[in-house]
Amino acid sequence: MGTLTLGCFSSLVGSKSLDFTLKLAKAAADKGHKVNLWLSGNATVVGKNHQKHLKDYSTGEKPVLELLEKGVEICECEACALARGIQKPDAIPGVQWNAMHWYLAKIYSSDRVLHIGGE
Amino acid sequence: MADIKCAFVIQRPPYKSETSTLGFTHAISYQVVEMLLEDGQNVIPTVCMVGEGVLNLIKDQKAMENYGVTSIESHGKNSLLVDLDILVCKEDLDGFGIPEDRLLDAEDMGADKKLQIVPYSEIQKAMESANHLLFF
């Protein structure tokens, strides 16, 4: 099994790139791969708890919790989150907060990296 | 493997989104990645400016005055200050009619590095030699 690191920079609502990223992470984890997920920019909103799932909008909280249960390491950019008004007490438990070097360090030990840029 | 090469390919224009800023800041973070790596492990970044991405390098940006944020010019200068290699696509500069003297440098900050204006073929080589490509 390999190590896959995903970086996502797209927003939860307004783009389907983040939905795709979460599904890809699950598919890879289900196959037994080690998966790391870095969230930066608008993607950091997916790490906020108490998301209300309205049917017209994507939701990320449930998939994120499932990924954490599967052992996927998820980390979001602390500065990006704080700039968007997300405080640590609002974060989904288990989602790490760090800076960009976390992403580079995970890239170092990855067999494959998929960087899904912002809109 | 001791060294991993990462090419940060910045292709988005400045200020329309934060994408190009994040490209620079992620590349600059190689400076502290050793905190999370073992001895002898290194991440070697190269920044490649292509397409509309070359517009990020125009000097005398007024982002703080107009938007209240640090300019992308400042991120570019900091990148040079921390010895990042920044390759700039000559064909794209020519396409936009941007002469070299309109581009930023970090001499005033004491940087040794300068922008490297190169044909796209050189950028292609840099991307081919990288272990991982990150498009911003």
Short mmCIF file of C-alpha atoms in Angstrom, two decimals:
data_model
loop_
_atom_site.label_atom_id
_atom_site.label_comp_id
_atom_site.label_asym_id
_atom_site.label_seq_id
_atom_site.Cartn_x
_atom_site.Cartn_y
_atom_site.Cartn_z
CA MET A 1 0.00 0.00 0.00
CA GLY A 2 1.14 3.52 -0.70
CA THR A 3 0.91 6.93 0.81
CA LEU A 4 -1.27 9.53 -0.87
CA THR A 5 -1.24 13.18 0.11
CA LEU A 6 -4.05 15.40 -1.08
CA GLY A 7 -4.00 19.17 -0.92
CA CYS A 8 -7.26 20.99 -1.44
CA PHE A 9 -7.77 24.74 -1.75
CA SER A 10 -11.36 24.91 -2.97
CA SER A 11 -14.36 25.97 -0.96
CA LEU A 12 -16.97 23.59 0.38
CA VAL A 13 -19.92 25.44 -1.08
CA GLY A 14 -19.54 26.87 -4.56
CA SER A 15 -17.22 24.20 -5.85
CA LYS A 16 -17.40 20.45 -6.10
CA SER A 17 -13.62 20.06 -5.93
CA LEU A 18 -13.66 19.65 -2.17
CA ASP A 19 -16.47 17.08 -2.36
CA PHE A 20 -14.37 15.19 -4.90
CA THR A 21 -11.31 15.41 -2.66
CA LEU A 22 -13.16 13.93 0.33
CA LYS A 23 -14.55 11.09 -1.80
CA LEU A 24 -11.14 10.37 -3.28
CA ALA A 25 -9.60 10.30 0.19
CA LYS A 26 -12.24 7.80 1.31
CA ALA A 27 -11.73 5.60 -1.76
CA ALA A 28 -7.97 5.52 -1.18
CA ALA A 29 -8.34 4.85 2.54
CA ASP A 30 -10.84 2.06 1.83
CA LYS A 31 -8.24 0.41 -0.39
CA GLY A 32 -5.81 0.47 2.51
CA HIS A 33 -3.63 3.38 1.47
CA LYS A 34 -2.28 5.85 3.96
CA VAL A 35 -3.95 9.19 3.20
CA ASN A 36 -3.02 12.70 4.31
CA LEU A 37 -5.29 15.64 3.58
CA TRP A 38 -4.14 19.26 3.67
CA LEU A 39 -6.78 21.99 3.61
CA SER A 40 -5.80 25.54 2.78
CA GLY A 41 -7.51 28.73 1.67
CA ASN A 42 -11.28 28.42 1.32
CA ALA A 43 -11.08 24.66 1.94
CA THR A 44 -10.51 25.30 5.64
CA VAL A 45 -14.23 25.88 6.15
CA VAL A 46 -14.76 22.13 5.90
CA GLY A 47 -13.01 21.76 9.25
CA LYS A 48 -15.69 23.72 11.12
CA ASN A 49 -18.15 21.83 13.23
CA HIS A 50 -21.94 22.10 13.39
CA GLN A 51 -22.40 22.34 9.64
CA LYS A 52 -26.04 22.25 8.68
CA HIS A 53 -26.66 20.01 5.71
CA LEU A 54 -29.13 21.84 3.52
CA LYS A 55 -29.99 19.83 0.46
CA ASP A 56 -28.95 22.56 -1.96
CA TYR A 57 -25.45 22.73 -0.48
CA SER A 58 -22.51 20.44 0.01
CA THR A 59 -21.58 19.39 3.51
CA GLY A 60 -18.22 18.23 4.73
CA GLU A 61 -18.55 17.48 8.43
CA LYS A 62 -19.87 13.93 8.13
CA PRO A 63 -17.33 12.87 5.47
CA VAL A 64 -14.52 14.45 7.50
CA LEU A 65 -15.55 12.52 10.61
CA GLU A 66 -15.66 9.30 8.57
CA LEU A 67 -12.19 9.97 7.20
CA LEU A 68 -10.82 10.60 10.66
CA GLU A 69 -12.30 7.28 11.81
CA LYS A 70 -10.49 5.57 8.95
CA GLY A 71 -7.19 7.02 10.13
CA VAL A 72 -6.84 9.72 7.49
CA GLU A 73 -4.70 12.56 8.81
CA ILE A 74 -6.43 15.86 8.14
CA CYS A 75 -4.80 19.19 8.77
CA GLU A 76 -5.86 22.68 7.92
CA CYS A 77 -3.97 25.93 7.61
CA GLU A 78 -4.38 27.71 10.91
CA ALA A 79 -3.94 31.20 9.48
CA CYS A 80 -6.44 30.50 6.66
CA ALA A 81 -8.99 29.29 9.20
CA LEU A 82 -8.53 32.17 11.63
CA ALA A 83 -8.77 34.68 8.78
CA ARG A 84 -12.18 33.20 7.98
CA GLY A 85 -13.41 33.57 11.53
CA ILE A 86 -13.02 29.91 12.45
CA GLN A 87 -11.61 29.53 15.95
CA LYS A 88 -10.12 26.36 17.39
CA PRO A 89 -13.15 25.66 19.61
CA ASP A 90 -15.20 25.60 16.39
CA ALA A 91 -13.00 22.97 14.77
CA ILE A 92 -14.07 19.39 14.19
CA PRO A 93 -12.26 17.34 16.87
CA GLY A 94 -9.40 15.39 15.34
CA VAL A 95 -8.69 17.85 12.56
CA GLN A 96 -5.19 19.17 13.09
CA TRP A 97 -4.22 22.82 12.77
CA ASN A 98 -0.78 23.69 11.51
CA ALA A 99 1.07 25.69 8.89
CA MET A 100 2.12 24.99 5.33
CA HIS A 101 5.26 23.09 6.20
CA TRP A 102 2.98 20.26 7.44
CA TYR A 103 1.90 19.79 3.82
CA LEU A 104 5.48 19.80 2.53
CA ALA A 105 6.54 17.29 5.17
CA LYS A 106 3.71 14.94 4.18
CA ILE A 107 4.62 15.40 0.53
CA TYR A 108 8.14 14.33 1.38
CA SER A 109 7.04 10.88 2.46
CA SER A 110 4.30 10.37 -0.13
CA ASP A 111 4.24 8.07 -3.10
CA ARG A 112 1.74 10.29 -4.86
CA VAL A 113 0.56 13.86 -4.35
CA LEU A 114 -2.62 15.29 -5.80
CA HIS A 115 -2.83 19.04 -5.46
CA ILE A 116 -6.35 20.30 -6.11
CA GLY A 117 -6.09 24.03 -6.48
CA GLY A 118 -8.43 26.80 -5.59
CA GLU A 119 -11.00 28.31 -7.88
CA MET B 1 15.82 9.42 -0.82
CA ALA B 2 17.26 12.48 0.83
CA ASP B 3 15.94 15.24 -1.42
CA ILE B 4 12.47 15.65 -2.83
CA LYS B 5 12.00 18.27 -5.54
CA CYS B 6 8.72 20.15 -5.68
CA ALA B 7 7.79 22.52 -8.49
CA PHE B 8 5.31 25.21 -7.48
CA VAL B 9 3.75 26.30 -10.76
CA ILE B 10 1.99 29.64 -10.39
CA GLN B 11 -0.32 30.30 -13.31
CA ARG B 12 -3.11 32.43 -11.84
CA PRO B 13 -3.17 36.26 -11.97
CA PRO B 14 -2.67 38.37 -8.85
CA TYR B 15 -5.50 39.44 -6.54
CA LYS B 16 -8.36 37.82 -8.49
CA SER B 17 -8.03 35.01 -5.96
CA GLU B 18 -5.53 34.18 -3.23
CA THR B 19 -4.16 31.30 -5.30
CA SER B 20 -0.88 32.86 -6.36
CA THR B 21 -0.21 34.17 -2.85
CA LEU B 22 -0.68 30.64 -1.51
CA GLY B 23 1.74 29.37 -4.13
CA PHE B 24 4.45 31.66 -2.81
CA THR B 25 3.71 31.06 0.86
CA HIS B 26 3.66 27.29 0.46
CA ALA B 27 6.99 27.42 -1.38
CA ILE B 28 8.53 29.68 1.26
CA SER B 29 7.50 27.22 3.97
CA TYR B 30 10.31 24.91 2.84
CA GLN B 31 12.41 27.06 5.16
CA VAL B 32 10.91 25.40 8.24
CA VAL B 33 9.86 21.98 6.93
CA GLU B 34 12.99 20.44 8.45
CA MET B 35 11.25 20.72 11.83
CA LEU B 36 9.02 17.86 10.71
CA LEU B 37 11.64 15.82 8.81
CA GLU B 38 14.52 13.60 9.80
CA ASP B 39 18.17 14.63 9.49
CA GLY B 40 19.28 14.63 5.89
CA GLN B 41 15.79 14.89 4.47
CA ASN B 42 15.14 17.96 2.35
CA VAL B 43 12.41 19.50 0.26
CA ILE B 44 13.87 21.42 -2.68
CA PRO B 45 11.36 23.88 -4.13
CA THR B 46 11.38 25.64 -7.47
CA VAL B 47 8.80 28.29 -8.31
CA CYS B 48 7.72 28.44 -11.95
CA MET B 49 5.79 31.48 -13.16
CA VAL B 50 3.80 30.81 -16.31
CA GLY B 51 0.81 32.25 -18.16
CA GLU B 52 -1.04 34.95 -16.24
CA GLY B 53 1.13 33.99 -13.27
CA VAL B 54 3.90 36.25 -14.58
CA LEU B 55 1.67 39.23 -13.75
CA ASN B 56 2.32 38.55 -10.06
CA LEU B 57 5.90 39.73 -10.51
CA ILE B 58 5.24 43.30 -11.61
CA LYS B 59 6.92 45.70 -9.21
CA ASP B 60 5.50 48.69 -7.34
CA GLN B 61 2.24 46.93 -6.46
CA LYS B 62 -0.07 48.95 -4.20
CA ALA B 63 -1.94 46.13 -2.49
CA MET B 64 -1.69 47.56 1.00
CA GLU B 65 -3.01 50.92 -0.15
CA ASN B 66 -5.84 49.46 -2.19
CA TYR B 67 -6.76 46.20 -0.49
CA GLY B 68 -5.15 46.45 2.95
CA VAL B 69 -3.14 43.29 2.39
CA THR B 70 0.49 42.40 1.89
CA SER B 71 1.33 42.63 -1.78
CA ILE B 72 2.20 39.61 -3.84
CA GLU B 73 5.29 41.57 -4.80
CA SER B 74 6.32 41.31 -1.17
CA HIS B 75 5.84 37.54 -1.23
CA GLY B 76 7.93 37.37 -4.38
CA LYS B 77 10.69 39.41 -2.80
CA ASN B 78 10.62 37.25 0.33
CA SER B 79 10.90 34.20 -1.89
CA LEU B 80 14.10 35.57 -3.40
CA LEU B 81 15.36 36.51 0.03
CA VAL B 82 15.08 32.88 1.20
CA ASP B 83 16.94 31.75 -1.93
CA LEU B 84 14.07 30.23 -3.82
CA ASP B 85 14.68 29.66 -7.50
CA ILE B 86 11.99 31.53 -9.41
CA LEU B 87 11.82 30.69 -13.10
CA VAL B 88 9.79 33.12 -15.22
CA CYS B 89 8.50 32.18 -18.65
CA LYS B 90 10.06 34.53 -21.20
CA GLU B 91 7.44 33.80 -23.85
CA ASP B 92 4.63 34.76 -21.48
CA LEU B 93 6.38 37.98 -20.46
CA ASP B 94 6.80 38.83 -24.14
CA GLY B 95 3.16 37.96 -24.76
CA PHE B 96 2.04 40.48 -22.17
CA GLY B 97 4.62 43.03 -23.34
CA ILE B 98 6.29 43.14 -19.94
CA PRO B 99 9.95 44.19 -20.07
CA GLU B 100 12.40 42.85 -17.50
CA ASP B 101 12.76 46.24 -15.81
CA ARG B 102 9.07 46.13 -14.82
CA LEU B 103 9.69 43.07 -12.67
CA LEU B 104 10.41 42.92 -8.95
CA ASP B 105 13.75 42.26 -7.38
CA ALA B 106 14.83 42.03 -3.76
CA GLU B 107 18.16 43.82 -3.92
CA ASP B 108 16.94 46.36 -1.36
CA MET B 109 16.41 43.46 1.08
CA GLY B 110 19.88 42.09 0.47
CA ALA B 111 18.81 39.07 -1.54
CA ASP B 112 21.38 37.33 -3.67
CA LYS B 113 18.82 35.60 -5.83
CA LYS B 114 17.20 37.21 -8.85
CA LEU B 115 14.30 36.21 -11.02
CA GLN B 116 15.43 33.82 -13.73
CA ILE B 117 13.77 34.66 -17.02
CA VAL B 118 13.97 31.56 -19.14
CA PRO B 119 12.34 30.01 -22.19
CA TYR B 120 9.42 27.71 -21.45
CA SER B 121 11.59 24.76 -22.40
CA GLU B 122 13.64 25.38 -19.25
CA ILE B 123 10.50 25.46 -17.12
CA GLN B 124 9.42 22.21 -18.74
CA LYS B 125 12.75 20.67 -17.73
CA ALA B 126 12.31 21.87 -14.16
CA MET B 127 8.84 20.34 -14.00
CA GLU B 128 10.06 17.07 -15.48
CA SER B 129 12.84 16.85 -12.91
CA ALA B 130 10.47 17.47 -9.99
CA ASN B 131 9.10 14.63 -7.91
CA HIS B 132 5.85 16.49 -7.38
CA LEU B 133 4.05 19.30 -9.23
CA LEU B 134 1.83 21.73 -7.36
CA PHE B 135 -0.25 24.02 -9.57
CA PHE B 136 -1.45 27.29 -8.11
#
